[in-house]
CSV table of C-alpha atoms in Angstrom, one decimal:
chain,number,residue,atom,x,y,z
A,15,MET,CA,68.0,202.9,108.2
A,16,LEU,CA,70.3,204.7,110.4
A,17,SER,CA,73.6,205.0,108.5
A,18,ILE,CA,76.9,206.2,110.2
A,19,GLU,CA,79.6,206.9,107.8
A,20,ASN,CA,83.4,207.8,108.5
A,21,VAL,CA,82.5,209.8,111.5
A,22,SER,CA,85.4,211.5,113.5
A,23,LYS,CA,85.6,213.1,116.8
A,24,ARG,CA,88.4,214.8,118.6
A,25,PHE,CA,88.6,215.8,122.3
A,26,GLY,CA,91.6,218.3,122.3
A,27,ALA,CA,94.7,216.0,121.0
A,28,ALA,CA,92.8,212.7,121.7
A,29,ALA,CA,91.0,211.1,118.5
A,30,VAL,CA,88.1,209.2,120.2
A,31,LEU,CA,86.3,208.2,116.8
A,32,ASN,CA,88.4,208.0,113.6
A,33,GLY,CA,86.2,207.3,110.7
A,34,ALA,CA,83.6,205.1,112.3
A,35,SER,CA,80.9,203.4,110.2
A,36,MET,CA,77.9,201.3,111.0
A,37,ARG,CA,74.3,200.8,110.1
A,38,VAL,CA,71.1,200.0,111.9
A,39,GLY,CA,68.5,198.6,109.6
A,40,HIS,CA,64.7,199.0,110.1
A,41,SER,CA,63.5,196.5,112.6
A,42,GLU,CA,66.7,195.5,113.6
A,43,SER,CA,68.4,195.5,116.9
A,44,VAL,CA,72.1,196.3,116.9
A,45,GLY,CA,74.6,196.1,120.0
A,46,LEU,CA,77.8,197.9,120.1
A,47,VAL,CA,80.4,197.0,122.4
A,48,GLY,CA,84.1,198.3,123.4
A,49,LYS,CA,86.4,198.8,125.9
A,50,ASN,CA,86.0,201.8,128.5
A,51,GLY,CA,86.9,205.0,126.5
A,52,SER,CA,86.6,203.5,123.1
A,53,GLY,CA,84.0,206.3,122.1
A,54,LYS,CA,80.7,204.4,122.4
A,55,SER,CA,78.9,206.7,124.3
A,56,THR,CA,80.5,209.4,122.4
A,57,LEU,CA,79.1,207.9,119.1
A,58,LEU,CA,75.5,207.5,120.5
A,59,ARG,CA,75.6,211.4,121.7
A,60,ILE,CA,76.7,212.5,118.3
A,61,VAL,CA,73.9,210.6,116.5
A,62,SER,CA,71.4,212.0,119.2
A,63,ARG,CA,73.1,215.6,118.3
A,64,ILE,CA,74.0,216.3,121.9
A,65,LEU,CA,77.6,216.4,120.6
A,66,PHE,CA,78.9,217.5,117.0
A,67,CYS,CA,81.1,215.5,115.0
A,68,ASP,CA,84.2,216.8,113.3
A,69,GLY,CA,83.8,214.8,110.1
A,70,GLY,CA,81.5,212.1,108.5
A,71,SER,CA,77.7,211.9,107.9
A,72,ILE,CA,74.9,210.3,110.0
A,73,ASP,CA,71.7,209.7,108.1
A,74,TRP,CA,68.3,208.6,109.0
A,75,ASP,CA,66.3,207.2,106.0
A,76,GLY,CA,68.4,208.8,103.7
A,77,GLN,CA,68.3,212.4,105.6
A,78,SER,CA,71.0,213.9,107.4
A,79,LEU,CA,70.6,214.2,111.2
A,80,LEU,CA,73.4,216.5,111.3
A,81,GLY,CA,71.5,219.2,109.6
A,82,SER,CA,69.3,222.0,111.6
A,83,ASP,CA,66.1,220.0,110.6
A,84,VAL,CA,64.7,219.3,114.2
A,85,THR,CA,61.7,217.4,112.9
A,86,LEU,CA,63.7,214.4,112.1
A,87,ARG,CA,64.9,213.9,115.8
A,88,ARG,CA,61.2,212.8,116.6
A,89,SER,CA,62.2,209.6,115.1
A,90,LEU,CA,65.1,209.0,117.5
A,91,LEU,CA,65.2,208.4,121.3
A,92,TYR,CA,68.2,208.7,123.3
A,93,LEU,CA,68.3,206.9,126.7
A,94,GLY,CA,71.9,208.0,128.2
A,95,HIS,CA,74.1,206.5,130.6
A,96,GLU,CA,73.3,209.3,132.8
A,97,PRO,CA,69.6,210.1,133.9
A,98,GLY,CA,69.1,213.0,131.5
A,99,PHE,CA,66.3,214.4,133.8
A,100,TYR,CA,66.0,217.4,135.9
A,101,PRO,CA,66.7,216.3,139.7
A,102,ALA,CA,64.6,219.1,141.3
A,103,LEU,CA,61.6,217.9,139.5
A,104,SER,CA,59.4,215.0,140.1
A,105,ALA,CA,58.9,212.0,137.7
A,106,SER,CA,55.5,213.4,136.7
A,107,GLU,CA,56.9,216.9,136.0
A,108,ASN,CA,59.9,215.5,134.0
A,109,LEU,CA,57.6,213.3,131.8
A,110,HIS,CA,55.2,216.2,131.3
A,111,TYR,CA,58.0,218.2,130.1
A,112,LEU,CA,59.3,215.6,127.9
A,113,ALA,CA,55.9,215.0,126.4
A,114,ASP,CA,56.0,218.9,125.7
A,115,LEU,CA,59.2,218.9,124.2
A,116,TYR,CA,58.2,216.1,121.6
A,117,GLY,CA,54.5,217.5,121.2
A,118,VAL,CA,52.7,214.4,122.5
A,119,GLU,CA,49.9,213.7,124.8
A,120,ARG,CA,50.7,214.8,128.3
A,121,SER,CA,47.7,213.9,130.3
A,122,SER,CA,48.4,213.1,134.0
A,123,ALA,CA,46.6,209.9,133.7
A,124,LEU,CA,48.8,208.6,130.7
A,125,ILE,CA,52.0,209.7,132.8
A,126,ALA,CA,50.8,207.7,135.8
A,127,GLU,CA,49.9,204.6,133.7
A,128,LYS,CA,53.5,204.8,132.3
A,129,LEU,CA,55.0,205.3,135.7
A,130,GLU,CA,53.1,202.4,136.9
A,131,GLU,CA,54.4,200.1,134.0
A,132,VAL,CA,58.1,200.7,135.1
A,133,GLY,CA,56.9,200.3,139.0
A,134,LEU,CA,57.3,204.1,139.8
A,135,ASP,CA,53.7,204.9,140.5
A,136,SER,CA,54.0,205.3,144.2
A,137,PHE,CA,57.3,207.7,143.7
A,138,ARG,CA,56.1,210.1,141.3
A,139,LYS,CA,55.6,213.1,143.1
A,140,GLY,CA,58.7,213.5,144.9
A,141,PRO,CA,61.8,215.0,143.4
A,142,ILE,CA,63.8,212.5,141.3
A,143,ARG,CA,67.0,213.8,143.0
A,144,ASN,CA,66.4,211.0,145.8
A,145,TYR,CA,65.9,208.1,143.5
A,146,SER,CA,68.3,205.3,143.4
A,147,ARG,CA,70.1,204.4,140.3
A,148,GLY,CA,67.9,201.6,139.4
A,149,MET,CA,64.9,203.8,139.7
A,150,LEU,CA,66.5,206.4,137.3
A,151,GLN,CA,67.0,203.6,135.0
A,152,ARG,CA,63.2,202.8,135.3
A,153,LEU,CA,62.3,206.3,134.7
A,154,LEU,CA,64.4,206.3,131.5
A,155,LEU,CA,62.4,203.3,130.4
A,156,ALA,CA,59.0,205.4,131.2
A,157,LYS,CA,60.5,208.0,128.7
A,158,ALA,CA,60.7,205.4,125.9
A,159,LEU,CA,57.1,204.1,126.9
A,160,MET,CA,55.8,207.9,126.5
A,161,LEU,CA,57.1,208.7,123.1
A,162,GLN,CA,56.6,207.4,119.5
A,163,TRP,CA,60.0,206.7,118.1
A,164,SER,CA,61.5,204.5,115.3
A,165,LEU,CA,65.0,204.3,116.5
A,166,LEU,CA,65.9,203.8,120.3
A,167,LEU,CA,69.6,204.5,121.2
A,168,MET,CA,70.3,203.1,124.7
A,169,ASP,CA,73.6,203.6,126.6
A,170,GLU,CA,74.2,201.0,129.3
A,171,PRO,CA,70.5,200.4,129.8
A,172,THR,CA,71.1,197.7,132.5
A,173,THR,CA,72.9,200.0,135.0
A,174,GLY,CA,71.6,199.8,138.6
A,175,LEU,CA,68.6,197.6,137.7
A,176,ASP,CA,67.7,195.0,140.1
A,177,SER,CA,66.4,191.5,138.8
A,178,ASP,CA,62.9,192.8,138.5
A,179,GLY,CA,64.1,195.7,136.4
A,180,MET,CA,66.2,193.4,134.2
A,181,GLU,CA,63.2,191.4,133.5
A,182,LEU,CA,61.1,194.5,132.7
A,183,LEU,CA,63.8,196.0,130.3
A,184,SER,CA,64.2,192.4,128.6
A,185,ALA,CA,60.5,192.3,128.2
A,186,LEU,CA,60.2,195.9,126.9
A,187,ILE,CA,63.1,195.2,124.3
A,188,ALA,CA,61.5,192.0,123.2
A,189,SER,CA,58.0,193.8,122.5
A,190,TRP,CA,59.8,196.8,120.6
A,191,ARG,CA,61.7,194.3,118.5
A,192,LYS,CA,58.2,192.6,117.8
A,193,GLU,CA,56.8,195.9,116.8
A,194,GLY,CA,59.7,196.4,114.3
A,195,ARG,CA,61.4,199.2,115.9
A,196,SER,CA,65.1,199.7,115.6
A,197,LEU,CA,67.5,199.6,118.5
A,198,LEU,CA,71.1,200.4,119.0
A,199,ILE,CA,72.3,199.3,122.3
A,200,ILE,CA,75.5,199.7,124.1
A,201,SER,CA,76.3,197.3,127.1
A,202,HIS,CA,79.3,196.0,128.9
A,203,ASP,CA,77.4,192.9,129.7
A,204,ASN,CA,78.4,190.9,127.0
A,205,ALA,CA,75.7,187.8,127.7
A,206,TRP,CA,72.8,190.1,128.0
A,207,ILE,CA,73.6,192.1,124.9
A,208,SER,CA,74.0,189.0,123.0
A,209,ALA,CA,70.5,187.9,124.0
A,210,HIS,CA,69.0,191.2,122.8
A,211,VAL,CA,70.5,192.0,119.3
A,212,ASP,CA,70.6,190.6,116.0
A,213,ARG,CA,74.1,191.4,115.3
A,214,MET,CA,77.0,193.4,117.1
A,215,TYR,CA,79.9,195.9,116.3
A,216,VAL,CA,82.9,196.3,118.0
A,217,LEU,CA,84.3,199.9,118.5
A,218,GLU,CA,88.2,199.9,118.8
A,219,GLU,CA,90.7,202.7,118.4
A,220,GLY,CA,88.1,205.0,117.0
A,221,LYS,CA,86.9,202.5,114.3
A,222,ILE,CA,84.1,200.1,114.0
A,223,LYS,CA,86.3,197.4,113.3
A,224,SER,CA,84.1,194.3,112.9
A,225,ARG,CA,80.4,193.1,112.6
A,226,GLU,CA,78.7,190.1,113.1
A,227,GLY,CA,75.7,188.4,111.2
A,228,GLY,CA,75.1,189.4,107.4
A,229,MET,CA,78.4,191.3,107.2
A,230,SER,CA,81.9,190.5,108.1
A,231,ALA,CA,81.7,188.8,111.5
A,232,PRO,CA,83.9,189.7,114.4
A,233,HIS,CA,86.4,187.1,115.9
A,234,HIS,CA,85.1,185.8,119.1
A,235,SER,CA,88.4,186.8,120.9
A,236,ASP,CA,87.7,190.5,119.7
A,237,LEU,CA,84.4,190.6,121.5
A,238,VAL,CA,85.9,189.0,124.5
A,239,THR,CA,88.9,191.4,124.5
A,240,ALA,CA,86.4,194.5,123.8
A,241,VAL,CA,84.1,193.6,126.6
B,24,MET,CA,55.0,227.4,121.5
B,25,MET,CA,58.4,225.7,122.3
B,26,LEU,CA,59.6,228.8,123.6
B,27,ARG,CA,56.7,228.7,126.2
B,28,VAL,CA,57.6,225.0,127.1
B,29,LEU,CA,61.2,225.8,127.8
B,30,LEU,CA,60.4,229.1,129.5
B,31,ARG,CA,57.7,227.1,131.8
B,32,LYS,CA,60.4,224.7,132.6
B,33,GLU,CA,63.0,227.4,133.7
B,34,ILE,CA,60.3,228.7,136.0
B,35,LEU,CA,59.3,225.3,137.3
B,36,LEU,CA,62.8,224.4,138.1
B,37,GLU,CA,63.3,227.8,140.0
B,38,MET,CA,60.1,227.2,141.7
B,39,ARG,CA,61.0,223.7,142.8
B,40,SER,CA,64.8,224.3,143.6
B,41,ARG,CA,64.3,228.0,145.0
B,42,GLU,CA,68.2,228.3,144.5
B,43,ILE,CA,68.4,231.3,142.2
B,44,LEU,CA,66.2,233.9,143.6
B,45,VAL,CA,66.7,233.3,147.4
B,46,SER,CA,70.6,233.5,146.5
B,47,MET,CA,70.2,236.6,144.4
B,48,ILE,CA,67.9,238.5,147.0
B,49,THR,CA,70.2,237.4,150.0
B,50,PHE,CA,73.5,238.2,148.2
B,51,GLY,CA,72.0,241.6,146.8
B,52,ALA,CA,70.7,242.5,150.2
B,53,ALA,CA,74.0,241.9,151.7
B,54,VAL,CA,75.9,244.2,149.2
B,55,VAL,CA,73.2,247.0,149.6
B,56,LEU,CA,73.7,246.7,153.5
B,57,LEU,CA,77.4,247.0,153.1
B,58,TYR,CA,77.4,250.1,151.0
B,59,ALA,CA,74.8,251.6,153.5
B,60,PHE,CA,77.1,251.0,156.5
B,61,SER,CA,80.5,251.1,155.2
B,62,PHE,CA,80.6,254.6,154.2
B,63,ARG,CA,78.5,257.5,154.8
B,64,PRO,CA,79.1,260.5,152.3
B,65,SER,CA,77.0,263.6,152.2
B,66,PRO,CA,73.7,263.1,150.5
B,67,GLU,CA,75.2,265.0,147.2
B,68,ILE,CA,77.9,262.7,146.8
B,69,LEU,CA,75.9,259.8,147.5
B,70,ARG,CA,73.5,260.8,144.9
B,71,GLN,CA,76.5,261.3,142.4
B,72,PHE,CA,77.7,257.6,143.3
B,73,ALA,CA,74.2,256.0,143.5
B,74,PRO,CA,73.8,254.9,139.7
B,75,GLY,CA,77.2,253.4,139.9
B,76,LEU,CA,76.4,251.4,143.3
B,77,LEU,CA,73.2,250.3,141.9
B,78,TRP,CA,74.5,248.7,138.8
B,79,THR,CA,77.4,246.9,140.4
B,80,VAL,CA,74.8,245.5,142.9
B,81,VAL,CA,72.7,244.3,139.7
B,82,LEU,CA,75.9,243.1,138.0
B,83,PHE,CA,77.0,241.0,141.0
B,84,VAL,CA,73.6,239.5,141.6
B,85,SER,CA,73.2,238.5,137.9
B,86,VAL,CA,76.3,236.4,137.9
B,87,LEU,CA,74.5,234.2,140.3
B,88,ALA,CA,71.4,233.8,138.0
B,89,LEU,CA,73.4,233.4,135.2
B,90,HIS,CA,75.8,230.6,136.3
B,91,ARG,CA,73.0,228.7,138.1
B,92,SER,CA,70.6,228.5,135.0
B,93,HIS,CA,73.3,226.6,133.2
B,94,SER,CA,74.7,224.5,135.8
B,95,LEU,CA,71.3,223.3,136.9
B,96,GLU,CA,71.5,221.8,133.4
B,97,LYS,CA,74.6,219.7,134.2
B,98,GLU,CA,73.2,217.9,137.0
B,99,PHE,CA,71.9,214.2,136.0
B,100,ASP,CA,73.2,215.3,132.5
B,101,ALA,CA,69.8,216.9,132.2
B,102,PHE,CA,70.6,219.1,129.3
B,103,SER,CA,71.0,216.0,127.2
B,104,LEU,CA,67.1,215.7,127.5
B,105,THR,CA,66.4,218.9,125.8
B,106,LEU,CA,69.5,219.0,123.5
B,107,SER,CA,68.5,215.4,122.0
B,108,ALA,CA,64.7,216.7,121.7
B,109,PRO,CA,63.3,218.3,118.5
B,110,VAL,CA,64.2,221.7,119.8
B,111,ASP,CA,65.8,224.5,117.8
B,112,ARG,CA,68.8,225.6,119.8
B,113,SER,CA,68.1,229.3,118.9
B,114,THR,CA,64.6,228.9,121.0
B,115,LEU,CA,66.8,227.4,123.5
B,116,PHE,CA,68.9,230.5,124.0
B,117,LEU,CA,65.9,232.7,124.0
B,118,SER,CA,64.4,230.6,126.7
B,119,LYS,CA,67.6,231.3,128.7
B,120,TRP,CA,68.0,234.7,127.9
B,121,PHE,CA,64.0,235.4,129.0
B,122,GLY,CA,64.5,233.2,131.9
B,123,ASN,CA,67.4,234.9,133.3
B,124,PHE,CA,65.9,238.4,132.6
B,125,LEU,CA,63.0,237.4,134.6
B,126,MET,CA,64.8,236.2,137.6
B,127,LEU,CA,66.8,239.6,137.4
B,128,LEU,CA,63.7,241.7,137.2
B,129,ILE,CA,62.2,239.6,140.3
B,130,SER,CA,65.1,240.0,142.3
B,131,GLN,CA,65.0,243.8,141.5
B,132,VAL,CA,61.5,244.2,142.6
B,133,ILE,CA,62.9,243.5,146.3
B,134,LEU,CA,66.3,244.7,146.0
B,135,LEU,CA,65.5,248.2,144.6
B,136,PRO,CA,63.5,249.3,147.4
B,137,LEU,CA,66.1,248.3,149.9
B,138,PHE,CA,68.6,249.9,147.9
B,139,PHE,CA,66.7,253.2,148.2
B,140,LEU,CA,65.7,252.8,151.7
B,141,PHE,CA,69.2,251.8,153.2
B,142,LEU,CA,71.2,254.3,151.1
B,143,GLN,CA,68.4,257.1,151.9
B,144,LEU,CA,67.9,258.1,148.3
B,145,PRO,CA,64.9,259.7,146.9
B,146,PHE,CA,63.3,257.4,144.1
B,147,PRO,CA,63.8,258.9,140.8
B,148,SER,CA,61.4,261.6,139.8
B,149,MET,CA,60.9,259.9,136.3
B,150,PRO,CA,59.9,256.4,137.5
B,151,GLY,CA,58.8,255.4,133.8
B,152,ALA,CA,62.1,256.1,132.4
B,153,PHE,CA,64.0,254.6,135.3
B,154,ILE,CA,62.0,251.3,135.2
B,155,GLY,CA,62.3,251.3,131.4
B,156,LEU,CA,66.1,251.8,131.7
B,157,LEU,CA,66.1,248.7,134.2
B,158,ILE,CA,64.4,246.5,131.9
B,159,LEU,CA,66.6,247.4,128.9
B,160,VAL,CA,69.8,246.9,131.1
B,161,ASP,CA,68.6,243.7,132.4
B,162,LEU,CA,67.7,242.4,128.7
B,163,GLY,CA,71.5,243.5,127.9
B,164,ILE,CA,73.1,241.7,130.9
B,165,SER,CA,71.0,238.5,130.4
B,166,SER,CA,71.6,238.2,126.8
B,167,ALA,CA,75.3,238.4,127.0
B,168,GLY,CA,75.2,236.6,130.2
B,169,SER,CA,73.2,233.6,129.1
B,170,LEU,CA,75.4,233.2,125.9
B,171,LEU,CA,78.6,233.2,128.0
B,172,SER,CA,77.0,231.1,130.8
B,173,GLY,CA,76.1,228.5,128.0
B,174,ALA,CA,79.6,228.7,126.7
B,175,VAL,CA,81.7,228.1,129.9
B,176,MET,CA,79.0,225.7,131.5
B,177,ARG,CA,81.0,222.8,130.9
B,178,ALA,CA,84.4,224.4,131.9
B,179,ARG,CA,86.0,223.0,135.0
B,180,VAL,CA,86.2,226.3,136.8
B,181,ASN,CA,83.2,227.9,135.1
B,182,GLU,CA,82.0,229.6,138.3
B,183,PHE,CA,85.3,231.7,138.1
B,184,LEU,CA,85.3,232.1,134.3
B,185,LEU,CA,81.8,233.5,133.9
B,186,PRO,CA,82.4,236.7,135.9
B,187,LEU,CA,86.0,237.1,134.4
B,188,LEU,CA,84.5,237.1,131.0
B,189,LEU,CA,81.3,238.7,131.6
B,190,PHE,CA,82.5,241.9,133.6
B,191,PRO,CA,84.6,243.1,130.6
B,192,MET,CA,82.0,242.0,128.0
B,193,VAL,CA,79.2,244.1,129.6
B,194,THR,CA,81.5,247.1,130.4
B,195,PRO,CA,80.0,249.2,127.6
B,196,LEU,CA,76.5,248.3,128.8
B,197,MET,CA,77.4,249.2,132.3
B,198,ILE,CA,78.9,252.6,131.5
B,199,SER,CA,75.8,253.3,129.4
B,200,ALA,CA,73.6,252.1,132.1
B,201,VAL,CA,75.3,254.4,134.9
B,202,LYS,CA,75.3,257.5,132.6
B,203,SER,CA,71.7,257.1,131.7
B,204,THR,CA,70.5,256.2,134.9
B,205,ALA,CA,72.5,259.3,136.6
B,206,ALA,CA,70.7,261.5,133.9
B,207,VAL,CA,67.1,260.0,134.8
B,208,MET,CA,67.7,260.4,138.5
B,209,GLU,CA,68.8,264.2,137.9
B,210,SER,CA,65.9,264.6,135.6
B,211,GLN,CA,67.7,265.6,132.7
B,212,PRO,CA,65.8,265.9,129.2
B,213,PHE,CA,65.8,262.9,127.1
B,214,SER,CA,68.1,264.5,124.6
B,215,GLN,CA,70.9,264.3,127.0
B,216,TRP,CA,71.0,260.7,127.7
B,217,LYS,CA,69.6,259.6,124.3
B,218,LEU,CA,73.0,258.3,123.0
B,219,TRP,CA,73.4,256.2,126.1
B,220,LEU,CA,69.9,254.7,125.6
B,221,GLN,CA,71.0,253.9,121.8
B,222,LEU,CA,74.2,252.1,123.0
B,223,ILE,CA,72.2,250.0,125.3
B,224,VAL,CA,69.7,249.0,122.6
B,225,SER,CA,72.5,248.2,120.2
B,226,PHE,CA,74.2,246.0,123.0
B,227,ILE,CA,70.8,244.1,123.3
B,228,ILE,CA,70.4,243.5,119.8
B,229,VAL,CA,73.9,242.6,118.8
B,230,PHE,CA,74.1,239.9,121.7
B,231,GLY,CA,70.7,238.9,121.2
B,232,LEU,CA,71.4,238.1,117.6
B,233,VAL,CA,74.8,236.7,118.2
B,234,GLY,CA,73.2,234.4,121.0
B,235,TYR,CA,70.4,233.3,118.6
B,236,LEU,CA,72.7,232.6,115.9
B,237,ILE,CA,75.7,230.6,117.5
B,238,TYR,CA,74.0,229.1,120.5
B,239,ASP,CA,73.9,225.8,118.6
B,240,HIS,CA,77.7,225.6,118.7
B,241,VAL,CA,78.1,227.2,122.0
B,242,CYS,CA,76.2,224.8,124.1
B,243,GLU,CA,78.0,221.7,122.6
B,244,GLU,CA,79.8,219.6,124.9
């Protein structure tokens, strides 16, 4: 289980997160919504250890994710709002590098298969600098298909996707949920995210104010305002 | 193992983008030509100035590699791929250090013959000591430079900040490099420039260790 307790983060004078707490259980799909600049992406980047927090704790199955033990990060995968790949390299080269970083199989056949699954097999050789936003989003999905993770952190996964891409994303999320994997998703598309999560949190003024489902449910108006 | 993966990525990025080496060699050659044609002192005076001229060329050229090595990570937020992966940040620093060192070394293979050719200087009579010195000073520049480049990468004016911070920081290294290179070019005995060599080695150890220990915090957004 992912447990985020009292996480705070300041950028200069601005307190972006101010005691944010939330949980994502095993086999659970959780949404996080909030206004622009409310700190949703910051929180995901802190969980992924791209950013450091100023205070609080983040645990995965009882072990701190903020420590220096890097092996724990194999369980988590971050798909950011930005592509997070090297634009000068091809899709295959980026995925080769990714596989090396995580120490998983990196055969060209496997990479070609994953790229085919996301509809990028015919574009795998050129630099991804020339990719459209939707193609980069598909490449992020290939990243998720390449690795064995237990918790997937997705920041605006629908950005730039066409209708086929949206269908692919929905199908993949459904299959991951079926496999019992945990998901934490940020999206501005309230209707879309509602269809893909078990419950939702709202991040407002640096705090996670309300929850839906088993815990305290947010008011519908809160969600609408936040989104 | 992980260091090899990260270093291979650094080399692959340069092979694909061809941005760092081409700009280093072009800029370095331009500075050498500028030195060669803008003043024509007597060979004696030129020999005295040569170590200083050589290391200013290397320092100017190194800024391009050091800046580019981290700015390439900013495009497409590519750094997040490595930062969120199970990779020790100290190993990441080592890959940046050795990657930049490699770029400096490769650029010098081309720039050094140009330097001696255009300034009509004889190649040092102690080539082993001279090349050894080059390697050590390159290691020093790339250790301090990789650390600084990582620290300023997210600053708005990082391309100005890097040389502004780097040049004062490497001043002790540059003084030691100039003094020891002059001694090697004049074929002085080792005892005459041993102290400068010790300073260079100390610089490498200090900045290598500091970078290894604090890069985790340095490369944070």
